Structure formats: C-alpha cells, structure tokens
Amino acid sequence: MISQPKYRIPKKGLTVWRIHAAIEAVILLVFVIVAIVLAYVFDWPKWIYLISIVVMIADLVFGIYFFPKIRWEHWRYEVREQEIEIQQGLFIVKRTLVPMVRVQHVDTSQGPILKHYHLASMSISTAATTHTIPALTEQEADQLRVHISELARVAEDDV
Amino acid sequence: MSRNVNRLHPITIMISFFASLKSIVIPGIIILLGSGLNYSFNPFSKQFIDTLIVIVIILFVLCMILIISYINWKRFVYWFEDEELRIEYGLFVKKKRYIPFERIQSLNYKEGIFHRPLKLVKVSIETAADSGGKSEADLTAITRVQADTIEKEMKKAKKQLSEVEQNERVDFYNSPNHQSVRTIIHRMSKKDLILLATTSSGIGVVFSGLAAIMSQFDDWIRYDELYGQLQSFVKLGTIIVIIAVLIFLLISWFVSVVITFLSYYEFVVEKEEDKLFISKGLLEKKRITIPMKRIQGVRIVENPFRQLFGYSTIVIESAGSSGEKGERKIVLLPLVKKQLAFKILEKLFPETQWDLPLERAPKRAKRRYLLTYLYWLTPIVLSISYFAFPYGLWVLIILPLALILGAWQYKSAGYAANEQQLTVVYRGISKTTFVTFKQRIQAISLSQSYLAKRKSLGSMTVHIMSGSSGSVASIKHFDQENLEGIFEWYQPNTHSLQNKK
C-alpha cells in the first residue's frame, strides 16, 4: 500500500466549488421553472411537476453539498523532486503519477471567483496529458510553477 | 547549393482544383437542391432565366477556384540555400518557411492518380515541431528526381553535421558507399493481402453469414399461419427492409474489400539505419518514414475473427504525424501470423521482450468482468423485450453474449513489466497487446471505485504520446497491490519537495 499524496487543496477551494455548483443550480432552476410553467399552461401530466422538483432538490443536496465535499476529501496532491502525484475523484478515486521529466509546461489561471478568494488553478501538461490542480493559494501556485519549470527539463529522447 | 528557384509541376493546379472542388461539392449540391428543384432547360419556360443564372454562378465559382489554384501554384517556389529548404508561398500574403535540412525528421511520399502517369510525387516534410497532425510543409507535385535531391541534401546536411564533429570531411557524392543499406523487414504476400481485404470489415462477413442462416429459417417457420393478413403485409415490409439492409451490408463489405486491396497492395516495410519505411498502394502509392526513436509504443491487435486463424495486426504509435490525415496510428504489419510478427518485432526492437509471462486478473475480479455490461444492458434489454413483445425477445440474446464477452475479457487481460518495458493486454472485442517503455510513458493513473476498494481491486491507465496528442491503454479489475507495484516501478522515487504548510 503506497501512502497517499500529502497535501489537500485549500478549504476555500471547496467554497469555490460550491459557488460554481450554485451558479449551475440557478441555471437548472430556470429550466425547472420553464418546465413547470409549460406543464401548467399545456396541462401536461402531473408527474412532470414531481420530477422537476425532485431533480431540483437532488441537485441542491448532492450537487452543492455532498459532491463537492466528497470531491474535496478525495483531492490530494504532492509535488516531489522528480514526480507529481495527484489523487482525485468522486465515486472513482484516481491517482496519477507524472514524472517531472515528462512535464512540458505549467500554466496557472485564475477566474473571478478564484481571484476573490486569492486562489489559482494550475495545469501541468505533458506531451499526452494535462492535469489540473483546481485550487491552490496564490503564493503556492506561483512557488510550484517556478519549482516545476525549474525541475522539468526536456527529456533527451524524443518525447 | 543552387539559388535556382524550383516550382511544383503544373499538374498541381489540377490537383488543388479538384481538392477544393471536392470540399465544396456537397455544400454546393445542398444549396442547389435547397433552392427548390425548379430548373428548366426549356427556353420558353419561366424558370429558364433562373437556370441560366445558376449555371453562370457555377461556372464563375469554378473559374475562381481554377484561378486561385493557378495563382497558388505560381506563387509557390522552393529552393535550397544555406543547408535549408526554403519555401515561399501565399495567395495574398507572402509566406516564407525555411526548414533546416538537419531538422527534417522524415519525408513522406504519396503518388496519387494524377502523379503516376507523370512520374511525380507528393512530398510531405515533417519536423519535430509538427502540430495538429499536419506536416511542416507539403510539396504537392514534384518530379522524383527533385524528391531524391531533397533527400540527398537532407542526408548530406545530417552527415556533415556529424562529420564536422569528427573533424573529418568526405566528399559526399563521390564516396561510393554513401548510400546506406536498406533492408526489407517484411513484404506482404498476395495471399495475406487477399485475406486482409476479405476480413477487413468483420461485421460484413458476420452479417452475410447470418443472412444465409436466417433465410433457411423462413422455410419452416410458417408466418402466414401464425398471423393474419395485416401481419403478413407488415412482414412483407420487414422482409424488404431486411433484404435492403443485407444488400447494403454486402455492398459496403465489397467496397471495403476493394479499398483495402487497393491501399495495401504491395505493402513493404524496410529499414535503413534508424528509420522505418512503409510503402503501399496500387492506384495511390504512399511511402511514409518513421524514425525509430520516435516510436512510443507498439500494439499487437488480434480481432476475434483473425485470432481464430492465428493472425494479428501490428500497429505502432509514433510521436508526430503519420503522414496520413486522420490516422494517428501507423500500421506496421497489416496481417501476419503472430509467430512471424514476434520474429519481425524482435528484429526491429532487439531489447524488447514480446512474450513476457503475464500477471492475470485475480479470481475475485471475474464477477466484475462478467457483470460489466450487464449492469446497464439488462434494464435496456428488458424494456425493449417488454415494449416490443414478442419480437423484442430476440434482444435477450445480447445478454448471454455480453456475459461471454466479459468472460473473454477476463481471460485475455494481463500485464507484465521488466526493467524498462511495460506490457499491457486487454480486450474490447479485439485483443490488444500494448507494449511500451518506461521512458516513453507520460503518466500512469490508478483508479478505484468504492466497491472495488472493498475487494482491493483497481484499474490502471497508461498514457503515452501518439500522433500529435496522446493514446492510452488500460486494464481493469486487477489486484490493487500489484498495480501499486507498477506505480512504484514507474516512480522515480524521491523525497517530498514541498515544505510544511
């Protein structure tokens, strides 16, 4: 049994996810309202009301509360001298190992919500894959970006 | 090196004319049909003027394409200077592209139907910087002599580079053995070609076989007595549809046989120094070059039908474009007996072991393999057989088939690793043996669902580079600790970098 990667993403990251989920919930709410109004106007069967309301409540409970929480609990990462390890997932927990020599470039990005909480997301790209750490504190993101770009050298062999 | 500017052969105009024609023909037809079918060639008809206008527009568009093709050809020049291939082109904006010879990774040749009678060739030049699966530059039609010149210049530049380092100069063209030896690795026999063509679309074969069997059933199932007149009318409709579908399948199978035959005709693999050359084709000849060091992995694919006869297909995954649009994977050996395939691969990759003993999926994983498809198939199948009773009952056949497929996948799956190499075997419908090397793997992921965790099973995905993006191989439901062993094998173990937070 290998030990898990050491670091969690900051707790504020969870808040950001919840805000994202809430925004999506608002969009869903619009659809639900449209469905209910249509059902009322055109006299559609009653179960449409029921399904719409159940979907909405399920989204509020799971989409905003449980899923981000579970996801946050599963999320771990660790940047070591020669490798990066990431663990993530909701129902299926996935652990990915990327050797430093395979890293081609690192990007950090920051949307308005992340910025408000002084967070940033970081993507690490290899020739074949991209791995994103969705929330890091700004200083940490900067530090890691510098670290990784120092450590990641273009491999001798072709790709 | 000469400063003589070269042009492409004028046939380029026709080639690009037809290429652009091909891309507008379908939207063109849609537009013409969309405007209604009121065309008339009767000079006294009301629609005659409209028809004339349409014809004039079509002619105008054709002329424009031709003119643009001509200007494009006129503006496209290339020459050799300072160890570089220099190209200038562009319709409105003049673009220049200078490619140093030593940077050229490979030259891919293609001879289409326009090229053949004029002894011309299309050369695609590839460098390491290829992006989006496109080659660095295409010379649409040049003579073979010119193509050879480029190749010679490229070799010369590379040779000089290495010889400057050795402080030694050799007159390249005068030295008798500057041509390095090119050995034939594999030449596909006619018998194999025919076998490849006829089994090229397995589904077609299966369906035409099924059709033959089904037609026998008709004789002793007496539908007429079972159903009334209305049903027999419906049945007639169904039969017509079935026959139409079968004819369609048969035709598509036949077409795929012909296409495969034409495109794999004279399939030859050669090796020279550290490069592989694959050439093939009857009407359209192609030759692609693959530098050995760009090969990221090898797949041995055995589809069930061919596996029955001990045949397999060898596909290589190479970084950079394969010289063929839309095809990331390069077929190295389209159809060979597995034993022969191993021999050829051993010759090409002497350090790789092709028959490592495999670690299999544990017994406790068997149930998960069997149930994989049943989870979501069962509800669908049951509802179809319920709503489309009684014919829908036929759909139930899928369930045992899915079970058998699951069992088969369980039996096929496996992996093996030695010092440098990782072999992963899995089956979708075809069995694939994927071989790659530690320094080629871009990332490895292990994943585990909650249920799998309780049984300490897990799945593994291996990412490598292929084409301009990536390619993956995964195995499911293996022992967690074993997979973690692979994880550790891949890990360049070191201490943690981050300080305490």
Coordinates of N, CA, C and O in Angstrom, one line a residue, chain B residues 368-422:
Chain B
R368 N -16.8 -9.2 -11.6 CA -16.9 -7.8 -12.0 C -16.7 -7.8 -13.6 O -17.4 -7.0 -14.2
Y369 N -15.9 -8.6 -14.1 CA -15.8 -8.7 -15.6 C -17.1 -9.1 -16.2 O -17.5 -8.6 -17.2
L370 N -17.7 -10.2 -15.6 CA -18.9 -10.8 -16.2 C -20.0 -9.7 -16.1 O -20.8 -9.7 -17.0
L371 N -20.0 -9.0 -15.0 CA -21.2 -8.1 -14.8 C -21.0 -6.7 -15.5 O -22.0 -6.0 -15.7
T372 N -19.8 -6.4 -16.0 CA -19.5 -5.1 -16.6 C -20.7 -4.6 -17.4 O -21.2 -3.5 -17.2
Y373 N -21.0 -5.4 -18.4 CA -22.0 -4.9 -19.4 C -23.4 -5.1 -18.9 O -24.4 -4.4 -19.3
L374 N -23.6 -6.1 -18.1 CA -25.0 -6.5 -17.6 C -25.6 -5.4 -16.8 O -26.8 -5.1 -16.9
Y375 N -24.8 -4.6 -16.1 CA -25.3 -3.6 -15.2 C -26.2 -2.6 -16.0 O -27.4 -2.4 -15.6
W376 N -25.8 -2.2 -17.2 CA -26.6 -1.2 -17.9 C -27.3 -1.8 -19.1 O -28.3 -1.3 -19.5
L377 N -26.9 -3.0 -19.5 CA -27.6 -3.7 -20.6 C -28.9 -4.3 -20.2 O -29.9 -4.2 -20.9
T378 N -28.9 -4.9 -19.0 CA -30.1 -5.6 -18.6 C -31.4 -4.7 -18.6 O -32.4 -5.1 -19.2
P379 N -31.4 -3.6 -17.9 CA -32.6 -2.8 -18.0 C -33.0 -2.4 -19.4 O -34.2 -2.5 -19.8
I380 N -32.0 -2.1 -20.3 CA -32.4 -1.7 -21.6 C -33.0 -2.8 -22.4 O -34.1 -2.7 -23.0
V381 N -32.4 -4.0 -22.3 CA -32.8 -5.2 -23.0 C -34.2 -5.6 -22.5 O -35.1 -5.9 -23.3
L382 N -34.4 -5.6 -21.2 CA -35.7 -6.0 -20.6 C -36.8 -5.1 -21.1 O -37.9 -5.5 -21.5
S383 N -36.5 -3.7 -21.1 CA -37.6 -2.8 -21.5 C -37.9 -3.0 -23.0 O -39.0 -2.9 -23.4
I384 N -36.8 -3.3 -23.8 CA -37.1 -3.5 -25.2 C -37.9 -4.7 -25.4 O -39.0 -4.7 -26.1
S385 N -37.6 -5.8 -24.7 CA -38.4 -7.0 -25.0 C -39.8 -6.9 -24.4 O -40.7 -7.5 -24.9
Y386 N -39.9 -6.0 -23.4 CA -41.3 -5.7 -22.9 C -42.1 -4.9 -23.9 O -43.3 -5.3 -24.2
F387 N -41.5 -3.8 -24.3 CA -42.3 -2.9 -25.2 C -42.5 -3.4 -26.6 O -43.4 -3.0 -27.3
A388 N -41.5 -4.2 -27.1 CA -41.6 -4.7 -28.4 C -41.9 -6.2 -28.5 O -41.4 -6.9 -29.3
F389 N -42.7 -6.6 -27.5 CA -43.1 -8.0 -27.4 C -43.9 -8.4 -28.7 O -44.7 -7.7 -29.1
P390 N -43.7 -9.6 -29.3 CA -42.8 -10.7 -29.0 C -41.4 -10.6 -29.7 O -40.5 -11.2 -29.2
Y391 N -41.3 -9.8 -30.8 CA -40.1 -9.7 -31.5 C -38.9 -9.2 -30.6 O -37.8 -9.6 -30.8
G392 N -39.3 -8.3 -29.7 CA -38.3 -7.8 -28.8 C -37.5 -8.8 -28.0 O -36.4 -8.6 -27.6
L393 N -38.1 -10.0 -27.9 CA -37.5 -11.0 -27.1 C -36.1 -11.4 -27.7 O -35.2 -11.9 -27.0
W394 N -36.0 -11.2 -29.0 CA -34.7 -11.6 -29.7 C -33.6 -10.8 -29.0 O -32.4 -11.3 -29.0
V395 N -33.9 -9.6 -28.5 CA -32.8 -8.8 -28.0 C -32.2 -9.5 -26.8 O -31.0 -9.2 -26.4
L396 N -32.9 -10.4 -26.1 CA -32.4 -11.1 -25.0 C -31.1 -11.8 -25.3 O -30.3 -12.1 -24.4
I397 N -30.9 -12.2 -26.6 CA -29.7 -12.9 -27.0 C -28.4 -12.1 -26.6 O -27.4 -12.6 -26.2
I398 N -28.6 -10.7 -26.5 CA -27.5 -9.9 -26.2 C -26.9 -10.2 -24.8 O -25.7 -10.2 -24.6
L399 N -27.8 -10.6 -23.9 CA -27.3 -10.8 -22.5 C -26.3 -11.9 -22.4 O -25.2 -11.7 -21.9
P400 N -26.6 -13.2 -22.9 CA -25.5 -14.2 -22.8 C -24.3 -13.8 -23.6 O -23.2 -14.1 -23.1
L401 N -24.5 -13.1 -24.7 CA -23.3 -12.7 -25.5 C -22.4 -11.7 -24.7 O -21.2 -11.8 -24.7
A402 N -23.1 -10.8 -23.9 CA -22.3 -9.8 -23.1 C -21.6 -10.6 -22.0 O -20.5 -10.3 -21.7
L403 N -22.2 -11.6 -21.5 CA -21.6 -12.4 -20.4 C -20.4 -13.1 -21.0 O -19.3 -13.1 -20.3
I404 N -20.5 -13.7 -22.2 CA -19.4 -14.4 -22.8 C -18.3 -13.4 -23.1 O -17.1 -13.7 -22.8
L405 N -18.6 -12.2 -23.6 CA -17.6 -11.2 -23.9 C -16.8 -10.8 -22.6 O -15.6 -10.8 -22.6
G406 N -17.6 -10.7 -21.5 CA -17.0 -10.3 -20.2 C -16.0 -11.4 -19.8 O -14.9 -11.1 -19.4
A407 N -16.4 -12.7 -19.9 CA -15.6 -13.8 -19.5 C -14.3 -13.8 -20.4 O -13.2 -14.0 -19.9
W408 N -14.5 -13.5 -21.6 CA -13.4 -13.5 -22.6 C -12.4 -12.4 -22.2 O -11.2 -12.6 -22.2
Q409 N -13.0 -11.2 -21.9 CA -12.1 -10.1 -21.5 C -11.3 -10.4 -20.2 O -10.1 -10.1 -20.1
Y410 N -12.0 -11.1 -19.3 CA -11.3 -11.6 -18.1 C -10.1 -12.4 -18.4 O -9.0 -12.3 -17.9
K411 N -10.3 -13.4 -19.3 CA -9.3 -14.3 -19.7 C -8.1 -13.7 -20.4 O -7.0 -14.1 -20.2
S412 N -8.5 -12.6 -21.2 CA -7.4 -12.0 -22.0 C -6.5 -11.0 -21.2 O -5.4 -10.9 -21.5
A413 N -7.1 -10.4 -20.2 CA -6.4 -9.3 -19.6 C -5.2 -9.7 -18.9 O -5.2 -10.8 -18.3
G414 N -4.2 -8.9 -18.9 CA -3.0 -9.2 -18.2 C -2.0 -8.1 -18.3 O -2.2 -7.1 -19.1
Y415 N -0.9 -8.2 -17.5 CA 0.2 -7.2 -17.7 C 1.5 -7.8 -17.3 O 1.5 -8.8 -16.6
A416 N 2.6 -7.2 -17.7 CA 3.9 -7.6 -17.3 C 4.8 -6.5 -17.4 O 4.7 -5.6 -18.2
A417 N 5.8 -6.5 -16.5 CA 6.8 -5.4 -16.5 C 8.2 -6.0 -16.3 O 8.3 -6.9 -15.5
N418 N 9.1 -5.5 -17.0 CA 10.5 -5.8 -16.6 C 11.2 -4.4 -16.4 O 10.6 -3.4 -16.4
E419 N 12.5 -4.5 -16.3 CA 13.3 -3.2 -16.0 C 12.7 -2.0 -16.7 O 12.4 -1.0 -16.1
Q420 N 12.7 -2.1 -18.1 CA 12.4 -0.9 -18.9 C 11.0 -0.9 -19.5 O 10.5 0.1 -20.0
Q421 N 10.4 -2.1 -19.6 CA 9.3 -2.3 -20.5 C 8.0 -2.6 -19.8 O 8.1 -3.2 -18.7
L422 N 6.9 -2.1 -20.3 CA 5.6 -2.5 -19.7 C 4.7 -3.0 -20.8 O 4.6 -2.5 -21.9

